[in-house]
């Protein structure tokens, strides 16, 4: 199954989630099956916000998603290495970068933007260029951050670029709407 097909399945799972029609999964059998190794279909970079639970949002089973979660779905060297592991070693055909409405990290950067927040400053520093391009408009900054993160990954990861060039990887950015549960692609 290629990345486009996986993305179509993810969107169908999201439609089930929005309708409240989650599939029934046999987690005990799946746990036993996964003892032999991971069989992920998606490497997913998303925010660590507790309201954003990809396995629910996309109605997926254990082991379907290789999740990388950071505040503001920003990516640093550790996050990038984790993404590369999913792409290169697990062979996921889809890299999904998922932001969400009402993101606390982006909101903090838009409203405060200053320093003095301890290690949180490293997150604010990564968000600041997107926030400035969006002129501190929170909704626009969330979208710009998704675009910025995609550009960063493609610029900094030879592994991701190679997999895209070889047709083995689709890179998709999308927005999860907390208000409705809907996921929409972001260009």
mmCIF file of C-alpha atoms in Angstrom:
data_model
loop_
_atom_site.group_PDB
_atom_site.id
_atom_site.type_symbol
_atom_site.label_atom_id
_atom_site.label_comp_id
_atom_site.label_asym_id
_atom_site.label_seq_id
_atom_site.Cartn_x
_atom_site.Cartn_y
_atom_site.Cartn_z
ATOM 1 C CA UNK A 1 0.000 0.000 0.000
ATOM 2 C CA UNK A 2 1.458 3.378 -0.969
ATOM 3 C CA UNK A 3 1.335 6.637 0.977
ATOM 4 C CA UNK A 4 -1.659 8.017 -0.922
ATOM 5 C CA UNK A 5 -3.683 4.892 -0.182
ATOM 6 C CA UNK A 6 -2.688 4.994 3.486
ATOM 7 C CA UNK A 7 -3.674 8.686 3.674
ATOM 8 C CA UNK A 8 -7.082 7.858 2.141
ATOM 9 C CA UNK A 9 -7.558 5.166 4.811
ATOM 10 C CA UNK A 10 -6.532 7.618 7.527
ATOM 11 C CA UNK A 11 -9.126 10.131 6.328
ATOM 12 C CA UNK A 12 -11.793 7.413 6.272
ATOM 13 C CA UNK A 13 -10.852 6.518 9.849
ATOM 14 C CA UNK A 14 -11.179 10.181 10.780
ATOM 15 C CA UNK A 15 -14.667 10.294 9.259
ATOM 16 C CA UNK A 16 -15.626 7.329 11.454
ATOM 17 C CA UNK A 17 -14.199 9.157 14.486
ATOM 18 C CA UNK A 18 -16.200 12.300 13.664
ATOM 19 C CA UNK A 19 -19.374 10.177 13.384
ATOM 20 C CA UNK A 20 -18.551 8.361 16.636
ATOM 21 C CA UNK A 21 -18.310 4.986 14.878
ATOM 22 C CA UNK A 22 -14.987 3.611 16.109
ATOM 23 C CA UNK A 23 -14.120 0.077 15.000
ATOM 24 C CA UNK A 24 -13.906 -2.720 17.548
ATOM 25 C CA UNK A 25 -10.319 -3.940 17.769
ATOM 26 C CA UNK A 26 -9.034 -7.129 19.365
ATOM 27 C CA UNK A 27 -6.185 -5.546 21.316
ATOM 28 C CA UNK A 28 -5.097 -8.807 22.961
ATOM 29 C CA UNK A 29 -4.502 -10.502 19.599
ATOM 30 C CA UNK A 30 -2.853 -7.403 18.177
ATOM 31 C CA UNK A 31 -0.474 -7.139 21.156
ATOM 32 C CA UNK A 32 0.576 -10.744 20.606
ATOM 33 C CA UNK A 33 1.038 -10.149 16.875
ATOM 34 C CA UNK A 34 3.199 -7.074 17.517
ATOM 35 C CA UNK A 35 5.624 -9.011 19.715
ATOM 36 C CA UNK A 36 7.326 -9.997 16.464
ATOM 37 C CA UNK A 37 7.925 -6.318 15.624
ATOM 38 C CA UNK A 38 6.319 -3.070 14.623
ATOM 39 C CA UNK A 39 4.189 -2.955 11.474
ATOM 40 C CA UNK A 40 3.471 0.766 11.214
ATOM 41 C CA UNK A 41 1.821 2.353 8.203
ATOM 42 C CA UNK A 42 2.405 5.973 9.207
ATOM 43 C CA UNK A 43 5.156 8.025 10.808
ATOM 44 C CA UNK A 44 3.253 10.826 12.482
ATOM 45 C CA UNK A 45 4.636 14.060 13.927
ATOM 46 C CA UNK A 46 2.055 15.772 16.086
ATOM 47 C CA UNK A 47 1.625 17.943 19.136
ATOM 48 C CA UNK A 48 1.880 16.477 22.611
ATOM 49 C CA UNK A 49 -1.463 18.118 23.540
ATOM 50 C CA UNK A 50 -3.543 15.599 25.515
ATOM 51 C CA UNK A 51 -6.593 16.382 23.357
ATOM 52 C CA UNK A 52 -4.799 15.121 20.250
ATOM 53 C CA UNK A 53 -4.805 11.304 20.321
ATOM 54 C CA UNK A 54 -3.959 10.106 16.800
ATOM 55 C CA UNK A 55 -5.022 6.489 17.344
ATOM 56 C CA UNK A 56 -8.537 7.724 18.190
ATOM 57 C CA UNK A 57 -8.644 10.581 15.663
ATOM 58 C CA UNK A 58 -7.835 8.198 12.797
ATOM 59 C CA UNK A 59 -9.505 5.088 14.277
ATOM 60 C CA UNK A 60 -6.359 2.986 14.035
ATOM 61 C CA UNK A 61 -5.190 -0.125 15.814
ATOM 62 C CA UNK A 62 -2.186 -0.708 18.058
ATOM 63 C CA UNK A 63 1.020 -0.520 16.061
ATOM 64 C CA UNK A 64 -0.420 1.290 13.034
ATOM 65 C CA UNK A 65 1.134 4.670 13.855
ATOM 66 C CA UNK A 66 4.717 5.506 14.748
ATOM 67 C CA UNK A 67 4.079 8.640 16.819
ATOM 68 C CA UNK A 68 6.504 11.493 17.414
ATOM 69 C CA UNK A 69 4.923 14.020 19.780
ATOM 70 C CA UNK A 70 6.344 17.408 20.751
ATOM 71 C CA UNK A 71 4.758 20.634 21.989
ATOM 72 C CA UNK A 72 3.754 22.613 18.915
ATOM 73 C CA UNK A 73 4.728 19.667 16.683
ATOM 74 C CA UNK A 74 8.174 21.228 16.320
ATOM 75 C CA UNK A 75 11.068 19.076 15.221
ATOM 76 C CA UNK A 76 14.628 19.074 16.533
ATOM 77 C CA UNK A 77 17.484 16.639 15.895
ATOM 78 C CA UNK A 78 16.011 13.974 18.189
ATOM 79 C CA UNK A 79 12.581 14.296 16.589
ATOM 80 C CA UNK A 80 14.106 14.214 13.125
ATOM 81 C CA UNK A 81 16.074 11.086 13.996
ATOM 82 C CA UNK A 82 12.880 9.479 15.260
ATOM 83 C CA UNK A 83 11.070 10.381 12.034
ATOM 84 C CA UNK A 84 13.947 8.908 10.026
ATOM 85 C CA UNK A 85 13.713 5.695 12.046
ATOM 86 C CA UNK A 86 10.038 5.364 11.118
ATOM 87 C CA UNK A 87 10.681 6.099 7.464
ATOM 88 C CA UNK A 88 13.921 4.159 6.960
ATOM 89 C CA UNK A 89 13.708 1.238 9.378
ATOM 90 C CA UNK A 90 9.963 0.708 9.685
ATOM 91 C CA UNK A 91 9.324 1.555 6.038
ATOM 92 C CA UNK A 92 6.259 3.707 6.584
ATOM 93 C CA UNK A 93 4.929 5.020 3.252
ATOM 94 C CA UNK A 94 3.330 8.108 4.835
ATOM 95 C CA UNK A 95 4.823 10.878 6.950
ATOM 96 C CA UNK A 96 1.980 12.914 8.422
ATOM 97 C CA UNK A 97 2.660 16.249 10.118
ATOM 98 C CA UNK A 98 -0.459 16.995 12.161
ATOM 99 C CA UNK A 99 -1.160 20.312 13.844
ATOM 100 C CA UNK A 100 -4.332 21.298 15.637
ATOM 101 C CA UNK A 101 -6.520 24.264 16.416
ATOM 102 C CA UNK A 102 -6.105 26.023 19.755
ATOM 103 C CA UNK A 103 -2.487 24.883 20.077
ATOM 104 C CA UNK A 104 -1.164 26.070 23.432
ATOM 105 C CA UNK A 105 2.468 26.271 22.317
ATOM 106 C CA UNK A 106 1.669 28.420 19.277
ATOM 107 C CA UNK A 107 -0.721 30.549 21.335
ATOM 108 C CA UNK A 108 1.971 31.132 23.966
ATOM 109 C CA UNK A 109 4.452 32.166 21.290
ATOM 110 C CA UNK A 110 1.930 34.550 19.688
ATOM 111 C CA UNK A 111 0.944 36.134 22.981
ATOM 112 C CA UNK A 112 4.173 36.074 24.947
ATOM 113 C CA UNK A 113 6.978 35.378 22.543
ATOM 114 C CA UNK A 114 9.478 36.357 25.207
ATOM 115 C CA UNK A 115 12.097 34.435 27.104
ATOM 116 C CA UNK A 116 12.472 33.271 30.643
ATOM 117 C CA UNK A 117 10.427 30.093 30.372
ATOM 118 C CA UNK A 118 13.272 27.640 30.991
ATOM 119 C CA UNK A 119 13.494 24.861 28.425
ATOM 120 C CA UNK A 120 10.189 25.979 26.904
ATOM 121 C CA UNK A 121 12.230 28.743 25.250
ATOM 122 C CA UNK A 122 13.676 26.192 22.803
ATOM 123 C CA UNK A 123 10.140 25.426 21.590
ATOM 124 C CA UNK A 124 9.228 29.117 21.357
ATOM 125 C CA UNK A 125 12.431 29.746 19.378
ATOM 126 C CA UNK A 126 11.422 27.114 16.817
ATOM 127 C CA UNK A 127 7.880 28.500 16.564
ATOM 128 C CA UNK A 128 8.901 32.176 16.348
ATOM 129 C CA UNK A 129 9.602 32.349 12.568
ATOM 130 C CA UNK A 130 6.153 30.909 11.738
ATOM 131 C CA UNK A 131 4.499 33.219 14.268
ATOM 132 C CA UNK A 132 6.237 36.261 12.782
ATOM 133 C CA UNK A 133 5.297 35.274 9.203
ATOM 134 C CA UNK A 134 1.693 34.956 10.386
ATOM 135 C CA UNK A 135 1.899 38.374 12.107
ATOM 136 C CA UNK A 136 1.038 36.760 15.434
ATOM 137 C CA UNK A 137 -2.389 35.612 14.213
ATOM 138 C CA UNK A 138 -2.815 32.341 16.134
ATOM 139 C CA UNK A 139 -4.835 30.441 13.515
ATOM 140 C CA UNK A 140 -2.502 31.482 10.701
ATOM 141 C CA UNK A 141 0.571 30.755 12.843
ATOM 142 C CA UNK A 142 -0.644 27.183 13.394
ATOM 143 C CA UNK A 143 -0.906 26.681 9.616
ATOM 144 C CA UNK A 144 2.414 28.408 8.942
ATOM 145 C CA UNK A 145 4.072 26.225 11.583
ATOM 146 C CA UNK A 146 2.889 23.112 9.724
ATOM 147 C CA UNK A 147 4.385 24.405 6.478
ATOM 148 C CA UNK A 148 7.599 25.437 8.237
ATOM 149 C CA UNK A 149 7.953 22.030 9.890
ATOM 150 C CA UNK A 150 7.484 20.233 6.570
ATOM 151 C CA UNK A 151 10.128 22.458 4.940
ATOM 152 C CA UNK A 152 12.541 21.843 7.827
ATOM 153 C CA UNK A 153 12.134 18.080 7.618
ATOM 154 C CA UNK A 154 12.668 18.052 3.858
ATOM 155 C CA UNK A 155 15.681 20.379 4.105
ATOM 156 C CA UNK A 156 17.391 18.610 6.998
ATOM 157 C CA UNK A 157 16.647 14.938 6.335
ATOM 158 C CA UNK A 158 18.435 13.212 3.486
ATOM 159 C CA UNK A 159 16.554 10.029 4.436
ATOM 160 C CA UNK A 160 13.140 11.655 3.977
ATOM 161 C CA UNK A 161 14.189 13.392 0.737
ATOM 162 C CA UNK A 162 15.515 10.118 -0.685
ATOM 163 C CA UNK A 163 12.354 8.185 0.159
ATOM 164 C CA UNK A 164 10.217 10.927 -1.410
ATOM 165 C CA UNK A 165 12.412 11.014 -4.545
ATOM 166 C CA UNK A 166 12.195 7.229 -4.868
ATOM 167 C CA UNK A 167 8.391 7.363 -4.610
ATOM 168 C CA UNK A 168 8.368 5.393 -1.362
ATOM 169 C CA UNK A 169 7.092 8.217 0.878
ATOM 170 C CA UNK A 170 4.293 10.774 0.821
ATOM 171 C CA UNK A 171 4.647 13.768 3.142
ATOM 172 C CA UNK A 172 1.315 15.290 4.163
ATOM 173 C CA UNK A 173 0.480 18.207 6.436
ATOM 174 C CA UNK A 174 -2.938 18.383 8.046
ATOM 175 C CA UNK A 175 -4.888 20.215 10.732
ATOM 176 C CA UNK A 176 -7.004 18.536 13.407
ATOM 177 C CA UNK A 177 -9.974 20.687 14.386
ATOM 178 C CA UNK A 178 -10.574 20.216 18.094
ATOM 179 C CA UNK A 179 -14.025 21.738 17.695
ATOM 180 C CA UNK A 180 -15.340 19.099 15.269
ATOM 181 C CA UNK A 181 -12.827 16.233 15.337
ATOM 182 C CA UNK A 182 -12.253 16.676 11.607
ATOM 183 C CA UNK A 183 -8.808 16.458 9.982
ATOM 184 C CA UNK A 184 -8.231 18.629 6.910
ATOM 185 C CA UNK A 185 -5.192 18.704 4.608
ATOM 186 C CA UNK A 186 -3.029 21.840 4.677
ATOM 187 C CA UNK A 187 -1.128 22.962 1.591
#
